[in-house]
Short mmCIF file of C-alpha atoms and ligand atoms in Angstrom, two decimals:
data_model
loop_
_atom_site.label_atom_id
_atom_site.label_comp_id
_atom_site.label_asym_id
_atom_site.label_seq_id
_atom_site.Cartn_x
_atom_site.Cartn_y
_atom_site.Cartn_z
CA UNK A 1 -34.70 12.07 0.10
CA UNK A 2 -31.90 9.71 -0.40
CA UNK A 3 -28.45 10.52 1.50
CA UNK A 4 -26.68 11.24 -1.77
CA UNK A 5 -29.25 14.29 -2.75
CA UNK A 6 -29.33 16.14 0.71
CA UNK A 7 -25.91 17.70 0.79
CA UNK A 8 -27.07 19.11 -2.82
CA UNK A 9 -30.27 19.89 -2.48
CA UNK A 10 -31.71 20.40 1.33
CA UNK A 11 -31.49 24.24 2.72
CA UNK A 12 -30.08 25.45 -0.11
CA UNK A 13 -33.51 27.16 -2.75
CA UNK A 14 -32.02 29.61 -4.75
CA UNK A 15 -32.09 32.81 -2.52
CA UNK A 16 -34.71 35.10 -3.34
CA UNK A 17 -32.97 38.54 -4.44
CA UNK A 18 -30.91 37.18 -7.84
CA UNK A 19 -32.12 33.86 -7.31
CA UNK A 20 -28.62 32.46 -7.15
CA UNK A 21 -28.20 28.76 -7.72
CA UNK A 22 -25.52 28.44 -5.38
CA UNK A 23 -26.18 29.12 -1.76
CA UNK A 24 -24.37 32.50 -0.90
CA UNK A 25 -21.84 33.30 1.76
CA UNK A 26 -23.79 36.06 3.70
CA UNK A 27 -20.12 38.17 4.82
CA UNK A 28 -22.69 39.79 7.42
CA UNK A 29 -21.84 40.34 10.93
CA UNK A 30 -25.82 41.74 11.53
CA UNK A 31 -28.60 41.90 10.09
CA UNK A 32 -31.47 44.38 9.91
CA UNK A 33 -34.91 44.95 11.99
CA UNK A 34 -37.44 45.69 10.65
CA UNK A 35 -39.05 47.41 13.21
CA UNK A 36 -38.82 46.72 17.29
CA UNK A 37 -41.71 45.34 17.58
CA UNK A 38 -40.44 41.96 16.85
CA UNK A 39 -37.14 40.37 17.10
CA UNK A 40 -35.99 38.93 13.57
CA UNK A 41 -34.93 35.65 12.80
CA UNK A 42 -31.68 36.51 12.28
CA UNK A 43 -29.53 39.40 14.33
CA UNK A 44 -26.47 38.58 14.81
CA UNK A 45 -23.61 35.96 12.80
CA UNK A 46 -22.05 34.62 16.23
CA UNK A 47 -26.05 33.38 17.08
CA UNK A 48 -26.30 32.60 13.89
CA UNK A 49 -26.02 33.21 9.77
CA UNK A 50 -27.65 31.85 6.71
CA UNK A 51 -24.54 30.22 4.91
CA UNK A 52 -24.14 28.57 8.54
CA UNK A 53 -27.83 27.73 8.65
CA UNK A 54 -28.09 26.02 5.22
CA UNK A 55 -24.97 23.89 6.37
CA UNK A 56 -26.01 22.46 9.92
CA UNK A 57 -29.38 21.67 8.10
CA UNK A 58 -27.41 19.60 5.20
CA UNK A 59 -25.77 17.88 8.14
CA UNK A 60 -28.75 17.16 10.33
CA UNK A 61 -30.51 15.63 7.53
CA UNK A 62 -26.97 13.34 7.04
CA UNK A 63 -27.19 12.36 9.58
CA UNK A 64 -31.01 12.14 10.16
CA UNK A 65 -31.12 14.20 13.29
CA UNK A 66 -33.57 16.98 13.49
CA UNK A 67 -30.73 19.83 14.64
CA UNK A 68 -27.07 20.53 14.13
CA UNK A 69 -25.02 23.13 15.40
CA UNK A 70 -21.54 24.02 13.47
CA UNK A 71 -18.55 25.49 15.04
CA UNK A 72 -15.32 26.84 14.10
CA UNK A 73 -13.24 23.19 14.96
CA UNK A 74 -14.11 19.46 15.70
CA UNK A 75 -12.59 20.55 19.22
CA UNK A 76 -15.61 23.33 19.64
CA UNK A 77 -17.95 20.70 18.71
CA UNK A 78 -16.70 18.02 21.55
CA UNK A 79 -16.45 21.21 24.10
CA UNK A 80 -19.92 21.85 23.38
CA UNK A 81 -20.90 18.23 24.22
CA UNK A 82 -18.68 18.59 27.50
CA UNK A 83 -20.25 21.92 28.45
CA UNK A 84 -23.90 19.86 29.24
CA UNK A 85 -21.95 18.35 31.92
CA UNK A 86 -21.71 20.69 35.84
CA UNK A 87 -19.41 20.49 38.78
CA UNK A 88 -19.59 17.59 40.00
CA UNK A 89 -20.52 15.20 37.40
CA UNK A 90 -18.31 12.61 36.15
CA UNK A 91 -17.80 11.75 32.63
CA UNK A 92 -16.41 8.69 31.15
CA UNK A 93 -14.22 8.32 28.01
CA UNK A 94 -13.54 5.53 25.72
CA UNK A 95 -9.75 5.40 26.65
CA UNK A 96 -9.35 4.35 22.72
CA UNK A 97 -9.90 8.17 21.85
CA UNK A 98 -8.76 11.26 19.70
CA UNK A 99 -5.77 12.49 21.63
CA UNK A 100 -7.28 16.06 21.18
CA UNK A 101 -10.64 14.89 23.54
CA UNK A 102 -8.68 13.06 25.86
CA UNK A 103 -6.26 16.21 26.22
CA UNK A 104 -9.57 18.16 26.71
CA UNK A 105 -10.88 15.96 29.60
CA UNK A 106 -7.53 15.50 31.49
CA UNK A 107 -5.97 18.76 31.09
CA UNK A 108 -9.41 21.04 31.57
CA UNK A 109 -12.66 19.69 33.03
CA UNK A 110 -10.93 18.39 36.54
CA UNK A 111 -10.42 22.59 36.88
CA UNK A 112 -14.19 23.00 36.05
CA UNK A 113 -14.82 20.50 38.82
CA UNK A 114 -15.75 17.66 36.32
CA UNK A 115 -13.72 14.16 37.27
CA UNK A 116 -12.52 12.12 34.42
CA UNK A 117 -12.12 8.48 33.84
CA UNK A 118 -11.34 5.92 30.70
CA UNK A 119 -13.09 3.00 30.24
CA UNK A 120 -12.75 0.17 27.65
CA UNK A 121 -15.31 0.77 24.71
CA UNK A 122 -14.50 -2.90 22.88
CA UNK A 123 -15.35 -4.32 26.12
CA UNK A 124 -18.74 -2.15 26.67
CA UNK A 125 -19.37 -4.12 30.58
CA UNK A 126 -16.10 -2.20 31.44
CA UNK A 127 -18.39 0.97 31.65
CA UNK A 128 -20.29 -0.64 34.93
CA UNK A 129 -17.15 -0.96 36.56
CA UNK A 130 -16.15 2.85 35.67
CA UNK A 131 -19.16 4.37 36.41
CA UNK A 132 -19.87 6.43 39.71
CA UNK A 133 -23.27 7.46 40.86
CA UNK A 134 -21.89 10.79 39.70
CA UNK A 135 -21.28 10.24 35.98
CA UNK A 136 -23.89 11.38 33.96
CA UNK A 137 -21.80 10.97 30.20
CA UNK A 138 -19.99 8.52 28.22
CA UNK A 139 -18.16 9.42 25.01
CA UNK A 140 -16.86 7.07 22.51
CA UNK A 141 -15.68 6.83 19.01
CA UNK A 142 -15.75 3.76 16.11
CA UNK A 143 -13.27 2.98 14.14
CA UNK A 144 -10.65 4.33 16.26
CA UNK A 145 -7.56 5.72 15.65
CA UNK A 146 -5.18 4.61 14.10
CA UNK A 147 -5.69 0.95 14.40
CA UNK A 148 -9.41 1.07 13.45
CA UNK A 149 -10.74 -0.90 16.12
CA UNK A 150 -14.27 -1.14 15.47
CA UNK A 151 -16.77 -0.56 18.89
CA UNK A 152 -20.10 -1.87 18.67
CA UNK A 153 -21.97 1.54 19.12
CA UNK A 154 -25.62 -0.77 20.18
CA UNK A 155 -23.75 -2.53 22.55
CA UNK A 156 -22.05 0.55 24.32
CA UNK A 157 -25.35 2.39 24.09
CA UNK A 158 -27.34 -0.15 25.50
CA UNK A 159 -25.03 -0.40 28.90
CA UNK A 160 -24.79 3.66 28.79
CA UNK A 161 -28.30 3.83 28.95
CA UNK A 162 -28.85 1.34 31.66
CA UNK A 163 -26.87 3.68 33.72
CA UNK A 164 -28.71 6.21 32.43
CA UNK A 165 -25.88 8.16 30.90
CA UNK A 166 -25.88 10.54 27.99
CA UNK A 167 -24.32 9.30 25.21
CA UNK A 168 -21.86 11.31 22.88
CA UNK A 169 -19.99 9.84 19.79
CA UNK A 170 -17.68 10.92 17.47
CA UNK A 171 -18.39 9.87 13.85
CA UNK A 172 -15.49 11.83 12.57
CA UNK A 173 -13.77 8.26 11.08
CA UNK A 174 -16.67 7.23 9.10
CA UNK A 175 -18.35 9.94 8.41
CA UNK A 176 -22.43 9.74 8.14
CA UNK A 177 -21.92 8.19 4.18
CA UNK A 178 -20.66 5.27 6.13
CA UNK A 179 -22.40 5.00 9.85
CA UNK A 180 -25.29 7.64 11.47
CA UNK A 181 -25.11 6.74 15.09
CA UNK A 182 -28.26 8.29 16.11
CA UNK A 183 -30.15 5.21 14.21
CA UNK A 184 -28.11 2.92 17.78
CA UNK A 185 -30.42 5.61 20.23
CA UNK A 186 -26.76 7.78 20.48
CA UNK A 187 -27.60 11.30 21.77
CA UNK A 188 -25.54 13.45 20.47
CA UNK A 189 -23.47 13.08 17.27
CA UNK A 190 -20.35 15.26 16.57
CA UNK A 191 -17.97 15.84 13.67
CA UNK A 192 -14.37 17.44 12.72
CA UNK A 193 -15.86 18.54 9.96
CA UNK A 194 -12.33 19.27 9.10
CA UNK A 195 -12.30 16.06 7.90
CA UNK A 196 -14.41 13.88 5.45
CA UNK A 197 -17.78 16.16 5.34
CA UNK A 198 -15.63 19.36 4.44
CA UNK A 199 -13.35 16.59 2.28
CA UNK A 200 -10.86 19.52 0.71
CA UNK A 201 -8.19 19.75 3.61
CA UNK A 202 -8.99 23.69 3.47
CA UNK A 203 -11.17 24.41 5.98
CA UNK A 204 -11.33 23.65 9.95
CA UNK A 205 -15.01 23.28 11.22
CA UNK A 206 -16.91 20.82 13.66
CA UNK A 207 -20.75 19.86 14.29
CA UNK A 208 -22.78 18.55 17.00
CA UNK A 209 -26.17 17.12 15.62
CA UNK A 210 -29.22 15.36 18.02
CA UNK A 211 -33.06 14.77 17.61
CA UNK A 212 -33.79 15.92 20.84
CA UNK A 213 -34.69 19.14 21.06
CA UNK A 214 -33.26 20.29 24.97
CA UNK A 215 -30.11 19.04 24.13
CA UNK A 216 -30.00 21.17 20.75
CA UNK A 217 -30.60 24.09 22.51
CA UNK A 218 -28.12 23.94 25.21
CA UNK A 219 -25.42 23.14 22.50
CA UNK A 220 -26.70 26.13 20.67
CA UNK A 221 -26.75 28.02 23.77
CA UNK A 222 -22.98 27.22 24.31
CA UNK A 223 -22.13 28.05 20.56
CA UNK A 224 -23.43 31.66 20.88
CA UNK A 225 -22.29 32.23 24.27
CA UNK A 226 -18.72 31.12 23.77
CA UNK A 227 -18.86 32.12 20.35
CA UNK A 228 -17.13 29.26 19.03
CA UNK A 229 -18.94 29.76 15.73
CA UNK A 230 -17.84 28.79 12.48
CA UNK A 231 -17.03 31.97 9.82
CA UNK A 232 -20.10 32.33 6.81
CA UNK A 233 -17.24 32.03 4.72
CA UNK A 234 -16.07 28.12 6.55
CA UNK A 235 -19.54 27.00 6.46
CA UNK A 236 -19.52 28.24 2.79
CA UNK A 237 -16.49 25.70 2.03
CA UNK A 238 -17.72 23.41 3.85
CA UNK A 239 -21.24 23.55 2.62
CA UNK A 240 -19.71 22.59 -1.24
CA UNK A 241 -17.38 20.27 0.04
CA UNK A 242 -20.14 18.26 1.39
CA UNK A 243 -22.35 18.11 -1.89
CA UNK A 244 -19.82 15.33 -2.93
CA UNK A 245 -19.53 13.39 0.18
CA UNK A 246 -21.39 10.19 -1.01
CA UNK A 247 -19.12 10.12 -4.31
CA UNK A 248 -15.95 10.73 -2.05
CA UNK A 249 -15.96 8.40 0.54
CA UNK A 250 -16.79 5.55 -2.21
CA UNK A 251 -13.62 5.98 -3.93
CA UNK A 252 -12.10 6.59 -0.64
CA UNK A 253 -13.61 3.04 0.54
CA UNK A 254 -12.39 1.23 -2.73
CA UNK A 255 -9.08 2.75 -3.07
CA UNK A 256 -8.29 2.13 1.09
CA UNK A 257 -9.83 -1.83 0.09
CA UNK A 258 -7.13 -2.29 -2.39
CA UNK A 259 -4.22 -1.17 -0.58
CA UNK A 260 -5.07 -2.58 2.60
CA UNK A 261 -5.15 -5.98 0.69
CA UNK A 262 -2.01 -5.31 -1.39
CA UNK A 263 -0.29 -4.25 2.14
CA UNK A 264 -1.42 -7.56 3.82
CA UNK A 265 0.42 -9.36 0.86
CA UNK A 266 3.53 -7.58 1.00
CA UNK A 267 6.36 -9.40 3.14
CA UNK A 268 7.35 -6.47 4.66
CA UNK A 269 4.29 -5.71 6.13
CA UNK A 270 3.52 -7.52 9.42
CA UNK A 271 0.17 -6.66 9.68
CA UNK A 272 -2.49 -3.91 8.42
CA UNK A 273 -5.44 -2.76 10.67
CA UNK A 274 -8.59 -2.33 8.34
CA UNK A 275 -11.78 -3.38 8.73
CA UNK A 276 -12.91 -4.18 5.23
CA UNK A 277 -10.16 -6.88 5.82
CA UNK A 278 -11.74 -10.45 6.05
CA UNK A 279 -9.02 -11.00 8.30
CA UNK A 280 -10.04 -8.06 10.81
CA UNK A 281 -11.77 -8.80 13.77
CA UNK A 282 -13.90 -6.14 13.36
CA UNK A 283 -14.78 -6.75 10.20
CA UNK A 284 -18.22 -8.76 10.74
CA UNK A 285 -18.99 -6.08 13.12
CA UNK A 286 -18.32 -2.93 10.67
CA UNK A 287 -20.08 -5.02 8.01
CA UNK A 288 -23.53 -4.67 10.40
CA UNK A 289 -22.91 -1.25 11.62
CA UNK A 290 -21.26 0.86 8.65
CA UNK A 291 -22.34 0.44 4.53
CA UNK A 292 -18.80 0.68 4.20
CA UNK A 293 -15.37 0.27 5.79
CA UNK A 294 -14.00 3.85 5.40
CA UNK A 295 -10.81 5.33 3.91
CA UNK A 296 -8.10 5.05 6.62
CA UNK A 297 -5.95 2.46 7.78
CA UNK A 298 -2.78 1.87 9.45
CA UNK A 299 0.21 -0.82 9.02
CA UNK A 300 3.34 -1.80 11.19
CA UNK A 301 6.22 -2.18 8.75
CA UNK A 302 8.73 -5.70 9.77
CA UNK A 303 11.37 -3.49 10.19
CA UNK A 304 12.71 -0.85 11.94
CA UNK A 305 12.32 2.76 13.34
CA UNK A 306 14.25 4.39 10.87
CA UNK A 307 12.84 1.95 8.34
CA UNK A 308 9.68 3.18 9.19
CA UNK A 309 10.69 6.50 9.20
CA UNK A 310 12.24 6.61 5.62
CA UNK A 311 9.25 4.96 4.32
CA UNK A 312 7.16 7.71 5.34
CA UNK A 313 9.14 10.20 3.45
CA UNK A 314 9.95 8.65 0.50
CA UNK A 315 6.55 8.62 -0.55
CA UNK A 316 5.39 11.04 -2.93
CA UNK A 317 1.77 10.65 -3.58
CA UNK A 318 1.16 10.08 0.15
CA UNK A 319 2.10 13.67 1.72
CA UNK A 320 3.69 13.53 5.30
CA UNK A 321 0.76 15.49 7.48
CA UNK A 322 -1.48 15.17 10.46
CA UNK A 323 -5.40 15.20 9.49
CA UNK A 324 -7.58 13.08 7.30
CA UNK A 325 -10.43 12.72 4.73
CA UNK A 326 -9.15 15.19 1.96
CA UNK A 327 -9.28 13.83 -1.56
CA UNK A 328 -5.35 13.64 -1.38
CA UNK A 329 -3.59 11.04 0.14
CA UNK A 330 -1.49 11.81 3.66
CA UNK A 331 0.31 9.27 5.43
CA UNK A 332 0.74 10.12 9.47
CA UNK A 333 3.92 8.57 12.04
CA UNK A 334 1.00 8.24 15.28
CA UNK A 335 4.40 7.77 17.46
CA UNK A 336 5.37 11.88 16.52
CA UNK A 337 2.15 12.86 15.37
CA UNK A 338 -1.50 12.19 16.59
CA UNK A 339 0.00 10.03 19.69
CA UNK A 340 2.69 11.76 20.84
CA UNK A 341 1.18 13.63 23.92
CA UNK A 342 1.33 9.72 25.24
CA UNK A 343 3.83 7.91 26.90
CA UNK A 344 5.86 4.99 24.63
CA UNK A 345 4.03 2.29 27.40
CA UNK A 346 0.53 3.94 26.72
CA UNK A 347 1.24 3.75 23.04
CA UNK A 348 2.38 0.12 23.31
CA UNK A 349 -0.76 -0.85 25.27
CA UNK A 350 -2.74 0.55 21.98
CA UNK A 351 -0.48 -1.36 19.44
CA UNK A 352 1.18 2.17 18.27
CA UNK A 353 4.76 1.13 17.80
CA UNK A 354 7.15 2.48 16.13
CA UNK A 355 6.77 1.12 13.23
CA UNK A 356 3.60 1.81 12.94
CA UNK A 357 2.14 4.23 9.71
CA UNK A 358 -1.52 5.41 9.39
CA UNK A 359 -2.63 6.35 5.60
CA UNK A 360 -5.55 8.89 4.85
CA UNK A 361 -6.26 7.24 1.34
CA UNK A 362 -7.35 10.30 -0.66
CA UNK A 363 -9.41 9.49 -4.08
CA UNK A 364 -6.63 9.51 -6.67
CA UNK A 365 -6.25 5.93 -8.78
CA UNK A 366 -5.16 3.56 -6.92
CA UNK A 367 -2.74 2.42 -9.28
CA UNK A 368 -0.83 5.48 -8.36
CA UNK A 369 -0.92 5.32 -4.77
CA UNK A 370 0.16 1.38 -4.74
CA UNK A 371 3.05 2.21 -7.58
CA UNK A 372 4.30 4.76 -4.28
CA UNK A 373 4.04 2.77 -1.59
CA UNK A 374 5.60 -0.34 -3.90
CA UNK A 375 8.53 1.95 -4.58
CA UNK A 376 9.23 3.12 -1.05
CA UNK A 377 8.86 -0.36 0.07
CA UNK A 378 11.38 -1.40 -2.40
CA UNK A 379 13.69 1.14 -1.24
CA UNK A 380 14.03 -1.02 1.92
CA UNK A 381 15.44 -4.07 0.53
N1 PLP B 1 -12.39 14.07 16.56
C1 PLP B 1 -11.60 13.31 15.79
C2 PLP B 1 -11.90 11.85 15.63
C3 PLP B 1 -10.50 13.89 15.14
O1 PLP B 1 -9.71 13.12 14.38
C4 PLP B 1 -10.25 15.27 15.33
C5 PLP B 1 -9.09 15.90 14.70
O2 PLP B 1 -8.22 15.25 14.14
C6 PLP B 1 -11.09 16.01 16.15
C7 PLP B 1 -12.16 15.38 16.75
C8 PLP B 1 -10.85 17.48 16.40
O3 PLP B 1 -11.20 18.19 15.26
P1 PLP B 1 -10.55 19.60 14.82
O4 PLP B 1 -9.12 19.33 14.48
O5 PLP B 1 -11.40 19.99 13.65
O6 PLP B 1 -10.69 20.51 15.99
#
């Protein structure tokens, strides 16, 4: 089936008792026995539920793994991938991470007895000189936020595996419209599905999908245990917010394309990180590895803070607000918002100044979202 059909049409028959066309949400906490001779397929919704069911299978198929397991945030979904790991081990980061994961492996696994160190995933050898015999993980992201650095996933596979590592990656940027990982040998794949697969801003969710089947079940195992499960009626939102995925992140692709170039025109601008840009030096990299080069992008204004600062709220189409991949345009200040649990040197060392902006371009005509940005720039003289 081709990717634009499955979010439409796989795990989702009309249900058998009114033959529905829309896949229900199943509001069930339990579900019946029929007897006690057998255990049923279904028993309880923190193990698992049908709206939830129908869901991870739309996203396994995405992202052509044969099992997914959805939880109730992105966060879940990389705790889920951390929970494989046991006292002891040592897991490795891509130090050019969600701020979210890296809080998650400073602030919590050193008190499960898990040791924690960054390595350098544009320079993919870096991971031989951060490895210990103990690590048994690596975890890495592409394009990364917010300057859209783009990693090359084969080439950080291939040294992962020659240290025999497990390999987790986060394809919460692209999406799977744009990039499906598990085709570069990755493990595990995980998602905010907060972002572009739910695509409506109104939902929080996350996924973990694989093709290998031991590693499904332990994340499984983990989901039901914690109960970190996503509610019928989240994997229900989800569920139709994915059936347009394909449709969304092309107009999110073409409508980031022309701003990015209008930005890198503007005198104002001093430079815009996007990898569709010929002028990107990721872009003959993304151009191999993704069928498109994704809806978000950041610029550094020639100006100052406060310049920076007004421009960001004297937008009107672009709405001031942390998160991505809705169909409505947001524009983020990393220095206050997704960056600020860093210090101003850590930020400096990833090109996050302050005067640097990060744009979710949402799937509204681009005419109207340049006409904003032209007017705020204006504003600054
Ligand atoms: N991974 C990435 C790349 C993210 O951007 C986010 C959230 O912004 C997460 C994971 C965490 O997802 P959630 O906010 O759904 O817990």
């Amino acid at each position: 089936m081709e990717f634009a059909s499955k979010p439409i049409r796989v795990g989702q028959k009309p249900e058998s008792a009114f033959k529905s066309v829309i896949f229900p949400i199943y509001q069930s906490s339990t579900f019946a026995w029929d007897d006690l001779e057998s255990t049923p397929d279904l028993e309880y919704t923190r193990v698992q539920n049908p709206t939830r069911r129908a869901l991870e299978s739309v996203i396994a198929a995405l992202e052509n793994a044969e099992f997914c397991t959805c939880f109730s945030s992105g966060m879940a979904a990389v705790m889920a991938t951390f929970s494989l790991l046991k006292q002891g081990d040592h897991l490795l980061i891509a130090s050019d991470i969600y701020g979210g994961t890296h809080r998650l492996g400073v602030a919590h696994l050193p008190n499960l007895g898990i040791d924690v160190s960054f390595y350098d995933a544009s320079n993919p050898d870096s991971m031989r000189e951060a490895a210990t015999d103990r690590t048994r993980m690596v975890i890495f992201e592409s394009p990364t936020n917010p300057t859209m650095q783009v990693m090359d996933i084969a080439a950080n596979v291939l040294v992962a595996k020659s240290l025999g590592l497990l390999v987790v990656f986060d394809n919460t940027f692209a999406s799977p419209a744009l990039q499906t990982p598990l085709e570069f040998e990755v493990d595990l794949v995980l998602h905010s599905t907060t972002k572009y697969i739910g695509g409506h801003s109104d939902v929080v969710g996350g996924a973990v999908a694989t093709k290998d089947p031991q590693l499904a079940e332990q994340i499984f195992e983990f989901n039901k245990n914690v109960g970190c499960n996503p509610s019928p009626f989240d994997c229900w939102l989800t569920l139709r917010g994915v059936k347009t995925l394909a449709l969304r992140m092309e107009r999110h692709c073409k409508n980031a394309a022309e701003i990015a170039r209008y930005l890198e025109a503007h005198p104002r601008i001093r430079q815009v990180y996007y990898p569709g840009l010929e002028s990107n030096p990721g872009h003959t990299l993304a151009k191999v590895q993704m069928n498109g080069f994704g809806g978000m992008l950041s610029f550094d204004l020639d100006g100052s803070e406060e310049q920076a600062r007004a421009l960001a709220k004297d937008l009107s189409f672009f709405i001031l607000a942390e998160s991505l991949g809705g169909v409505e345009s947001l524009i983020g200040y990393p220095k206050l918002m997704s960056h600020a649990g860093m210090t101003e040197e850590e930020r400096l060392a990833r090109r996050i100044t302050p005067t640097l902006l990060r744009l979710s371009v949402g799937i509204e005509d681009s005419r109207d979202l340049i006409a904003d940005l032209e007017q705020a720039l204006k504003k600054l003289g």
